[in-house]
Coordinates of C-alpha atoms and ligand atoms in Angstrom, one line a residue:
X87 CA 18.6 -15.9 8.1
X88 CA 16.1 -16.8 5.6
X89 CA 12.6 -16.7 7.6
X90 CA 11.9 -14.5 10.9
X91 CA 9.3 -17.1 11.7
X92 CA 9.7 -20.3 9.8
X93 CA 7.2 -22.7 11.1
X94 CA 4.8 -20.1 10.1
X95 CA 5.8 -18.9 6.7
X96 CA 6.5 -22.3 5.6
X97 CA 2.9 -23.9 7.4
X98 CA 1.0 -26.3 5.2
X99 CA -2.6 -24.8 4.0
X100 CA -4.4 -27.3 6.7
X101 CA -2.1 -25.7 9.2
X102 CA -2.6 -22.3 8.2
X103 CA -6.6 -23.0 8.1
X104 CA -6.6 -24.1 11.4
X105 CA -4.7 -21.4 13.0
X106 CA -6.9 -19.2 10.9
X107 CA -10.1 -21.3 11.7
X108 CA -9.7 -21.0 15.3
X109 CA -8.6 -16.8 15.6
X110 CA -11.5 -16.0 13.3
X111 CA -13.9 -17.8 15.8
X112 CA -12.3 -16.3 18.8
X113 CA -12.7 -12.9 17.1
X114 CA -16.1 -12.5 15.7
X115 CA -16.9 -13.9 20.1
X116 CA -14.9 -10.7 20.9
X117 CA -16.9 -8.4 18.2
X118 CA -19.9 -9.6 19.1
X119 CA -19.8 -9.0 23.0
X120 CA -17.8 -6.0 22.8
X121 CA -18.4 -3.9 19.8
X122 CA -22.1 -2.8 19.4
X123 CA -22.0 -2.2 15.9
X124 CA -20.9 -5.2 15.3
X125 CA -23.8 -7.0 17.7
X126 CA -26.5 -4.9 15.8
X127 CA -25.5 -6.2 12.4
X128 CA -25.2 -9.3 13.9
X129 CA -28.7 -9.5 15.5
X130 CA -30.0 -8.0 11.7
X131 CA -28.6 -10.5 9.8
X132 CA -29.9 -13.1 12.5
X133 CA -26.3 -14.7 13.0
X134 CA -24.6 -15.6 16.3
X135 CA -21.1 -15.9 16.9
X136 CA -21.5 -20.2 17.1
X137 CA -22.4 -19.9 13.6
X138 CA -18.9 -19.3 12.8
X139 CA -16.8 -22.2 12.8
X140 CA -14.6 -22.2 10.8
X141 CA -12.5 -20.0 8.3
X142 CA -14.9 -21.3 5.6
X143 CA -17.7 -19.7 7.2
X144 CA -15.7 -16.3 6.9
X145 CA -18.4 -15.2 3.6
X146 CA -21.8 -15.4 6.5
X147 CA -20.1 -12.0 8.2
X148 CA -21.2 -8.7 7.3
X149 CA -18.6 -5.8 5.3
X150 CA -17.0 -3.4 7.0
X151 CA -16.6 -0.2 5.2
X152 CA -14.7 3.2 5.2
X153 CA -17.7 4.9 6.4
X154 CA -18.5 2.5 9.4
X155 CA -15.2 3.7 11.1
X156 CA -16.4 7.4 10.2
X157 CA -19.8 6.8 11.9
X158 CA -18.1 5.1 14.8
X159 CA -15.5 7.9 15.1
X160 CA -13.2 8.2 17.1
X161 CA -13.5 5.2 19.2
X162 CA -16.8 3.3 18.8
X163 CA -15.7 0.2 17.0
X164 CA -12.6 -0.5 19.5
X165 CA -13.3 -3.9 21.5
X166 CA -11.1 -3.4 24.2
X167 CA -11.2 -0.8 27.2
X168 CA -9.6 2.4 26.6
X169 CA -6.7 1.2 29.6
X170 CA -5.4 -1.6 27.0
X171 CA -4.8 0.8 24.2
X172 CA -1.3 1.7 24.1
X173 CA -1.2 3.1 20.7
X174 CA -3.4 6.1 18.8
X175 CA -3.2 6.0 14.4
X176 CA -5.1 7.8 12.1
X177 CA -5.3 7.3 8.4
X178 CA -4.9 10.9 6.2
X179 CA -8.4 11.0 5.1
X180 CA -8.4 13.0 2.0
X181 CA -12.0 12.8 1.9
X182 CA -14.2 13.4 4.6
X183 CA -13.1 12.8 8.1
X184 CA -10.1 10.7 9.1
X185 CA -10.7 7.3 10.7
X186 CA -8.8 6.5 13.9
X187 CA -7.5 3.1 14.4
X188 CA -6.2 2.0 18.2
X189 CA -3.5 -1.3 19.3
X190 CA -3.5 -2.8 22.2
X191 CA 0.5 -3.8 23.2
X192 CA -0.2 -7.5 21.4
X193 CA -1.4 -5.8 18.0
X194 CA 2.0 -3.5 18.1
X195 CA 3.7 -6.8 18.5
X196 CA 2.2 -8.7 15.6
X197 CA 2.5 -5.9 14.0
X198 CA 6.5 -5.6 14.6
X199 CA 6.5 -9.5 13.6
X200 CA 4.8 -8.6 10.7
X201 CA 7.4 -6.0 9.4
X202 CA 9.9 -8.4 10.7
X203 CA 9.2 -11.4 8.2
X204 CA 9.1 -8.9 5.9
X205 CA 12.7 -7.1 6.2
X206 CA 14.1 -10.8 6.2
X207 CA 12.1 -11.8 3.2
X208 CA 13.4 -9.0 1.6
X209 CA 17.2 -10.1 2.5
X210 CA 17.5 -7.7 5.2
X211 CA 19.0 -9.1 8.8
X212 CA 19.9 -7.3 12.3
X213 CA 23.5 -6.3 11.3
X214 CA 21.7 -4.0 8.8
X215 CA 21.1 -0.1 9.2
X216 CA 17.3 0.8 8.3
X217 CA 16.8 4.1 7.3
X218 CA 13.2 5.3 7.5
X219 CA 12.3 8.1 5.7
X220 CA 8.3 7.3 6.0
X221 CA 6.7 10.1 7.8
X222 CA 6.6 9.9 11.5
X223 CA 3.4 10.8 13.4
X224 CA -0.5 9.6 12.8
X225 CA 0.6 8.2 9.6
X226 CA 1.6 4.4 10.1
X227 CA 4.8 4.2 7.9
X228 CA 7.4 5.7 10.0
X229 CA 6.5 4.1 13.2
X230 CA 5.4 0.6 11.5
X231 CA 8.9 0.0 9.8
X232 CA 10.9 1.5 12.8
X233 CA 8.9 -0.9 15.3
X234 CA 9.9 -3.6 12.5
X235 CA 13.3 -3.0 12.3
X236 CA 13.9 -2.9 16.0
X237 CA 12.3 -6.3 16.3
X238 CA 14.5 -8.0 13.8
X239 CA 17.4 -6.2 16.3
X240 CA 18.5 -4.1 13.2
X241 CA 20.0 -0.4 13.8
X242 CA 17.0 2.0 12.9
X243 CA 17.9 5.0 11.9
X244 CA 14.6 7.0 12.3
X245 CA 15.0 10.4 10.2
X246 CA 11.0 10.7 8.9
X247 CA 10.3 12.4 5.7
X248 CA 11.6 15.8 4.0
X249 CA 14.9 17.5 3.3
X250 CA 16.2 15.5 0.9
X251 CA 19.9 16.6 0.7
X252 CA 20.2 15.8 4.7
X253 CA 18.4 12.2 3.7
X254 CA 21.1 12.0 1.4
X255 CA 24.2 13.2 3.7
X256 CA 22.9 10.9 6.9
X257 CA 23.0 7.8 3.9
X258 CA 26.6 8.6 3.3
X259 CA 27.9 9.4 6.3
X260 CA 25.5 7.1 8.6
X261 CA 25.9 4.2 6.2
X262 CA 22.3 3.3 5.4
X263 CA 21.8 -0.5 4.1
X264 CA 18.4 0.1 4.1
X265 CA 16.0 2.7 2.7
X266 CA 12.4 2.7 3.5
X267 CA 10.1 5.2 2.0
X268 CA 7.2 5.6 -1.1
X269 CA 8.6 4.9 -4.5
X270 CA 7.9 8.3 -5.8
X271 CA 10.2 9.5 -2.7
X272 CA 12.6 7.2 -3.9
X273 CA 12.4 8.2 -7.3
X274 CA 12.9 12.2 -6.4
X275 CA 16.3 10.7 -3.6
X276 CA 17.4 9.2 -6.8
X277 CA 17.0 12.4 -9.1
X278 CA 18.8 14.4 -6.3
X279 CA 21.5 12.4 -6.3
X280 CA 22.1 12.6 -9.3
X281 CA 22.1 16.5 -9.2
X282 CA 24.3 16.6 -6.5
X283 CA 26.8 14.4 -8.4
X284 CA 26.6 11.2 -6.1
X285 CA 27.5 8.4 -7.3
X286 CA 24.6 5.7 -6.1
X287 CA 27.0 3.0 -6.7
X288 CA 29.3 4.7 -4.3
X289 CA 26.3 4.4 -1.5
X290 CA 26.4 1.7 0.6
X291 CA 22.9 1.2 0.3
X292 CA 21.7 -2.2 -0.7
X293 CA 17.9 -2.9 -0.5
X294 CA 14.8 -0.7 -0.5
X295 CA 11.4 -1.4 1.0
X296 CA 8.8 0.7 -0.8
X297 CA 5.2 1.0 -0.2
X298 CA 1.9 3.1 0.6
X299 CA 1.2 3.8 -2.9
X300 CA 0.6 1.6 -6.7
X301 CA 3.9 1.2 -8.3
X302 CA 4.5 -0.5 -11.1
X303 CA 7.5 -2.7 -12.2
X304 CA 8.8 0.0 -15.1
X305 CA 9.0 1.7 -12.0
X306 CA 10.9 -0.5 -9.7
X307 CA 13.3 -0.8 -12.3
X308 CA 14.5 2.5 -13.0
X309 CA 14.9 2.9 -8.9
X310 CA 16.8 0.1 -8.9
X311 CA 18.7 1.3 -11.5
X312 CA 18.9 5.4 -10.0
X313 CA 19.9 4.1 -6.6
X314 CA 21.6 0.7 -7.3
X315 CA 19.5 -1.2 -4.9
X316 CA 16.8 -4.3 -5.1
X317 CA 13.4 -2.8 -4.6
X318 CA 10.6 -4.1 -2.9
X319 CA 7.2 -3.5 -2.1
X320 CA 5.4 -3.9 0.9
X321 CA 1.7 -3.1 1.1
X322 CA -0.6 -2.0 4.6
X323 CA -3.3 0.2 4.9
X324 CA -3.6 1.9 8.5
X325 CA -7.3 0.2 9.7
X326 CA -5.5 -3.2 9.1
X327 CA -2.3 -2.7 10.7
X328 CA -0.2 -0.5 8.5
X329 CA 2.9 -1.5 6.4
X330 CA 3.6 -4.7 6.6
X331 CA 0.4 -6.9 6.0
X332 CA 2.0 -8.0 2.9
X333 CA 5.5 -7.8 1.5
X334 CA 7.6 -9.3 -1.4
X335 CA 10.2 -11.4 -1.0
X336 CA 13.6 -11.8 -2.9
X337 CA 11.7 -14.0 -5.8
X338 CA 10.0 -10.1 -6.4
X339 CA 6.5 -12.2 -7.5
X340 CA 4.0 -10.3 -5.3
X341 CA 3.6 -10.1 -1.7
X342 CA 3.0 -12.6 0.6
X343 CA 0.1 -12.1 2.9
X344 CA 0.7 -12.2 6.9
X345 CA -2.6 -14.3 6.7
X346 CA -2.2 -15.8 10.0
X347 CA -3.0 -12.4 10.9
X348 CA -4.5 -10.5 8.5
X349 CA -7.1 -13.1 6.5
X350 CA -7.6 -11.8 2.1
X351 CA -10.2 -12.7 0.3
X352 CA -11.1 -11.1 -3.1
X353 CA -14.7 -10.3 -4.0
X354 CA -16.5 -9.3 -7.2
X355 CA -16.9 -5.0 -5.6
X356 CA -20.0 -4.9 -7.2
X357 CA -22.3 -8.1 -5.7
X358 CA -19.7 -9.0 -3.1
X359 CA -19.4 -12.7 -4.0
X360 CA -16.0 -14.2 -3.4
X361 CA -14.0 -14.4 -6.5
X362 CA -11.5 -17.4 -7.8
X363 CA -7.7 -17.3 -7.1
X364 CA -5.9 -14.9 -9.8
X365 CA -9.1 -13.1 -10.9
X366 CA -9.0 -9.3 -9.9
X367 CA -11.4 -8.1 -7.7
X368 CA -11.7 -5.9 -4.1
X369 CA -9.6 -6.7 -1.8
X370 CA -11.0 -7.1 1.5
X371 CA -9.2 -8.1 5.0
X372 CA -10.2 -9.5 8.6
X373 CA -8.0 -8.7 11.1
X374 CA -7.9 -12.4 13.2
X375 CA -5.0 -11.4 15.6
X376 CA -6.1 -8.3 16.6
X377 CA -7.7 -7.0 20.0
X378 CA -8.5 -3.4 19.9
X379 CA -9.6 -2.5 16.3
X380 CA -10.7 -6.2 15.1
X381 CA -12.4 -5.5 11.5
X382 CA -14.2 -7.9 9.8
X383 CA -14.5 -8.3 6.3
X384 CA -12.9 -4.5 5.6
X385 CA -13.3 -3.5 2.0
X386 CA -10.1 -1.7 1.4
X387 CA -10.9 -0.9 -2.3
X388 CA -7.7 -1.9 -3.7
X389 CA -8.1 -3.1 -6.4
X390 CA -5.8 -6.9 -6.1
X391 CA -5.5 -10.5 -7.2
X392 CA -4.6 -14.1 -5.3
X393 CA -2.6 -16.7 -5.7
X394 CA -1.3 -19.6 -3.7
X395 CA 0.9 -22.2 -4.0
X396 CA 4.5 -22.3 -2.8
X397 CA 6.8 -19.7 -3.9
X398 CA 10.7 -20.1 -4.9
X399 CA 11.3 -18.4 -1.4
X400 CA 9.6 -21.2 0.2
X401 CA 7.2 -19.4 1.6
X402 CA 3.6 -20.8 1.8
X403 CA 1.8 -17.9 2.4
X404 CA -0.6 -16.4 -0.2
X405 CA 0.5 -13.8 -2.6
X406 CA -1.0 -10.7 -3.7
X407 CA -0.3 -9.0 -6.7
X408 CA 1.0 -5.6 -6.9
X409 CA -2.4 -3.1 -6.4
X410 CA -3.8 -1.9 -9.5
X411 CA -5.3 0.9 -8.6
X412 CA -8.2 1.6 -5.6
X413 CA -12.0 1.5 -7.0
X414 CA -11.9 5.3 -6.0
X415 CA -9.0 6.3 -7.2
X416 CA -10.4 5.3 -10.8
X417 CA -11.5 8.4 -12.8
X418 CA -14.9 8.2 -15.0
X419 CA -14.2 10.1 -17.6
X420 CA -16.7 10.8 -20.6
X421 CA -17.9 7.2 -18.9
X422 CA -14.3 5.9 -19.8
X423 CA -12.4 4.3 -16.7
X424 CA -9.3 5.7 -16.2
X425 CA -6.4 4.7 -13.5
X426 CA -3.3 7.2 -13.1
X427 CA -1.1 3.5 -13.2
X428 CA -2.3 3.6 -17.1
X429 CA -0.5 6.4 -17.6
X430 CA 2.3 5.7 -15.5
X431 CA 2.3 2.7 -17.2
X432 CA 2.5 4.4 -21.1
X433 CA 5.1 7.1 -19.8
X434 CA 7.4 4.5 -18.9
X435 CA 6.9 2.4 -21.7
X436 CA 8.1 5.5 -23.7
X437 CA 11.4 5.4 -21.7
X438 CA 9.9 9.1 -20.1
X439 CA 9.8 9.3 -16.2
X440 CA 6.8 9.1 -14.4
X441 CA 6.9 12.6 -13.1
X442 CA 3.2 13.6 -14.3
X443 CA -0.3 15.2 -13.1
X444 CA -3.6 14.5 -14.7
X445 CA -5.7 17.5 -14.5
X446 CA -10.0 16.8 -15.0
X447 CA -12.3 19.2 -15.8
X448 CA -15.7 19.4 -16.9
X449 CA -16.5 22.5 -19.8
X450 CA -20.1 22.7 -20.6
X451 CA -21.2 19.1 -20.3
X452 CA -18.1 17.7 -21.8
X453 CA -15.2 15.9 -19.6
X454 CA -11.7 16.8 -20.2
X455 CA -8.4 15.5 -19.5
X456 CA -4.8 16.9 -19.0
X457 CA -2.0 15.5 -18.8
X458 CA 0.9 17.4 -18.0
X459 CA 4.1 15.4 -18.0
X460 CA 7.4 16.7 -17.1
X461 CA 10.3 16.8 -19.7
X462 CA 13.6 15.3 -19.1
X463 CA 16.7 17.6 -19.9
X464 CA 17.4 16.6 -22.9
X465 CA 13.7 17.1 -24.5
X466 CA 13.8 20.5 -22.8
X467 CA 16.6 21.9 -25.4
X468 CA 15.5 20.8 -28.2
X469 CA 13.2 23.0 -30.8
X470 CA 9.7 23.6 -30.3
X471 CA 8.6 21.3 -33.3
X472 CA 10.3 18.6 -31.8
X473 CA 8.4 18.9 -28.2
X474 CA 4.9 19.3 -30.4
X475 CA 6.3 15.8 -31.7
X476 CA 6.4 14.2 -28.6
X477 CA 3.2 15.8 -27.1
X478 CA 1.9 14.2 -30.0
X479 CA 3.5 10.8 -29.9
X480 CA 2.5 10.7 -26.1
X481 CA -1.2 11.2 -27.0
X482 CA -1.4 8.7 -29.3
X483 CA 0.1 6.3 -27.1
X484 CA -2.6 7.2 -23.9
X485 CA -5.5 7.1 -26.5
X486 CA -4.5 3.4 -27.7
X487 CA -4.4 2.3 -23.9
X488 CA -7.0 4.3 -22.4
X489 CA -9.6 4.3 -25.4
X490 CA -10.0 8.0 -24.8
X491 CA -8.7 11.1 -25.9
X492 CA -6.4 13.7 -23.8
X493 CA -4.4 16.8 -24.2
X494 CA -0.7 16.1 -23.6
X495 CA 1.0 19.4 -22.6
X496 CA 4.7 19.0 -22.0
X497 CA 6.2 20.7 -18.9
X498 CA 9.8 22.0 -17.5
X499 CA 11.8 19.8 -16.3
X500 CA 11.3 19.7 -11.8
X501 CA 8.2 22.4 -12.3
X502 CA 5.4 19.6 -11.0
X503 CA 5.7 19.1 -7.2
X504 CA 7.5 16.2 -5.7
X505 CA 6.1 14.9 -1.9
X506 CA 7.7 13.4 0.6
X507 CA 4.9 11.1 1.1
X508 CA 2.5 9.9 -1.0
X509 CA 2.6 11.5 -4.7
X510 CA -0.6 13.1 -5.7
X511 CA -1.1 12.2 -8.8
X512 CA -5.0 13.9 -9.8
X513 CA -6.4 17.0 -9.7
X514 CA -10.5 17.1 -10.8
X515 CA -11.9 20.2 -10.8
X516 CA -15.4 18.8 -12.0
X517 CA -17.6 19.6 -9.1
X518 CA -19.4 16.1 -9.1
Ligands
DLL137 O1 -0.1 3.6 3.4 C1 0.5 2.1 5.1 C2 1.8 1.9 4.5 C3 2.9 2.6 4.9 C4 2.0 0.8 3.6 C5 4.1 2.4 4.4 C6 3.3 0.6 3.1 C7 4.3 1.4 3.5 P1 -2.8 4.2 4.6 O2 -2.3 5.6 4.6 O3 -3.9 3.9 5.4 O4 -1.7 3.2 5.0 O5 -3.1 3.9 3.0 C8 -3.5 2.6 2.7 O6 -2.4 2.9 0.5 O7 -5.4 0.9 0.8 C9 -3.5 1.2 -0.8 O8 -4.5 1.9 -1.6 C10 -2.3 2.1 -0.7 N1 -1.1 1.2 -0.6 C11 -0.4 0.9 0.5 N2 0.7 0.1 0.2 C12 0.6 -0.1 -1.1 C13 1.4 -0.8 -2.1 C14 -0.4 3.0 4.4 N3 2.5 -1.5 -1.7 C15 -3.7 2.6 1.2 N4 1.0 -0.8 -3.3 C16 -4.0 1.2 0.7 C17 -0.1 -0.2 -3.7 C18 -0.5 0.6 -1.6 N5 -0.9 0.6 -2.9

């Protein structure tokens, strides 16, 4: 099986607008009568629902941001009585309170579809074992790739995060064709294995389906190459859906978006006009098949390009490239931007592994950066003038790319912590 829904994934753009023309208008109806936020921006801006008519109306709607789910918390921008609600998420919120999202049985079920195309996309099919080692709970990776896989009528094998040797042991003896989890899991399953003297090759595991955080492709490849697998990335964000709003397919070109569902657009973050096909900008989504949490216009703050076109899969639905970074996530530094991918990015390129932690701090007036990067085994026995050579070597490389100076500080081998989720990658102790 190539497609899990063909007609779909293969529609002609008119066909795609159309679907797309009509949700849209059927959902900004629903916001309007049943959300009251959504009626008071409405009734400020002086638009009606009719105004809407089609998809190419989309840029007359109002934003959604982070903080209108905070203000509306828990519940107050659902559009569907609390007895249609089947289904309770919540994103992690590192910062400030954590927004609640809510699915009614038929956003669980587009949802399921959703993760569905992607599994086959990615070359997956029912006779295959998927083993989820997402976390299970609030967060929307476990459950979103185990509803997912038992759509497609694969075998899911639902162990949630931690414990990495068990992971390991249920893989062998449960024979797992399948891994889902985030890349920097994947990267720490494939540096325990290779403690534990497994052979990867030896592992019947075949494909991996990797997401929740940036990655870039230095990284894909060495997973691929620690775990002998094809790795893939699938992208979601929990007020949308959760994984499975966009996911690469076997051509490995960027992710196609589930845009009959979840309509992209990329905007210029700073004036909010709509921004050109390929040009990076915010990317912002409007969920048009959704009942109980229907956002319009959300401003995810990724940070994303577009193209379209057909791709060598077939497929006709838009691409997004891999996620640079988030607007937030970029450090101002001595009023230099800085994204942790950059120094994934240099690390990599250095043939190092991106096992690092940037460390901020602000002494007197003056910004200063850390990086503290993890040695592999080798660098770790050799003489202390040759790890002041590399420190010194990595520095020069991070200054050419990041146009700004910081202290490289070599570190044992395994001493920076590994998670079982999402990596944190930044500690800023400035208080700003
Ligand atoms: O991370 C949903 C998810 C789970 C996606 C499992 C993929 C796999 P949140 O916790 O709400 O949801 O975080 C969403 O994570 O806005 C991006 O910044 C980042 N993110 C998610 N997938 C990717 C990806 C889940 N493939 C936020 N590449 C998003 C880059 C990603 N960043």
């Amino acid at each position: 099986m190539k497609f899990y829904t063909q007609e779909i994934e293969t529609a002609s753009r008119e066909q795609l607008r159309e679907i797309q023309s009509e949700r849209l208008c059927q959902m900004v109806k629903r916001c309007y009568e049943n959300v009251p936020h959504y009626r008071r921006k409405f009734d400020e801006m002086g638009l009606k629902p009719e105004d809407i008519k089609s998809i190419d109306d989309l840029h007359k709607l109002p934003f959604t941001y982070k903080d209108d789910l905070r203000d509306n918390y828990p519940y107050n921008l659902f559009a569907v009585p609390k007895e249609e609600v089947v289904r309770i998420h919540a994103s992690s919120g590192t910062t400030g309170k954590q927004t609640v999202v809510g699915y009614t049985q038929h956003d669980l079920d587009i949802w399921a579809e959703s993760v569905a195309r992607a599994i086959v996309a990615m070359g997956g099919s029912k006779s295959d074992y998927v083993h989820v080692s997402y976390g299970y709970g609030l967060f929307t990776g476990g459950l979103g790739l185990h509803d997912g896989a038992t759509r497609l009528g694969a075998s899911v094998i639902p162990v949630s995060s931690g414990n990495t040797k068990r992971q390991i042991q249920i893989m062998q003896d449960f024979k797992s064709d399948i891994l889902c989890c985030t890349p920097s899991y994947a990267m720490f399953i494939g540096e325990t294995c290779k403690e534990m003297g497994i052979d990867t090759k030896e592992l019947p595991l075949k494909i991996g389906i990797f997401g929740a955080e940036a990655w870039s492709e230095n990284m894909r490849r060495e997973i691929e190459k620690s775990l002998n697998i094809k790795a893939y990335d699938i992208y979601g964000l929990s007020e949308i859906a959760g994984p499975g709003v966009a996911f690469e397919c076997t051509d490995q070109s960027g992710m196609h978006v589930n845009e009959d569902y979840f309509y992209p657009e990329i905007i210029d973050p700073e004036t909010g006009e709509n921004l050109p096909d390929g040009e990076y900008g915010e990317l912002v989504f409007t969920c048009i098949g959704k009942e109980a949490l229907p956002l319009i216009r959300y401003r995810t703050r990724d940070i994303c390009a577009l193209t379209r076109g057909t791709c060598a899969c077939g497929r006709t639905l838009v691409k997004m490239a891999k996620p640079k970074g988030r607007t937030d996530d970029m450090l101002i530094i001595r009023g230099v931007n800085v994204f942790p991918s950059q120094v994934e990015h240099v690390l990599l390129s250095l043939n190092m592994e991106p096992n690092y932690q940037i460390v901020v701090d602000r002494i007197g007036n003056l910004d200063t950066m850390e990086v503290k990067i993890e040695m592999s085994q080798d660098m770790f026995s050799d003489q202390v003038k040759a790890i002041a050579g590399y420190e010194r070597k990595i520095s020069a490389a991070l200054q050419q790319t990041l146009n700004i100076a910081a202290k490289v500080t070599l570190v044992e081998p395994k001493s920076l912590p590994r998670s079982e989720g999402k990596a944190v990658r930044v500690i800023d102790n400035r208080k700003i």
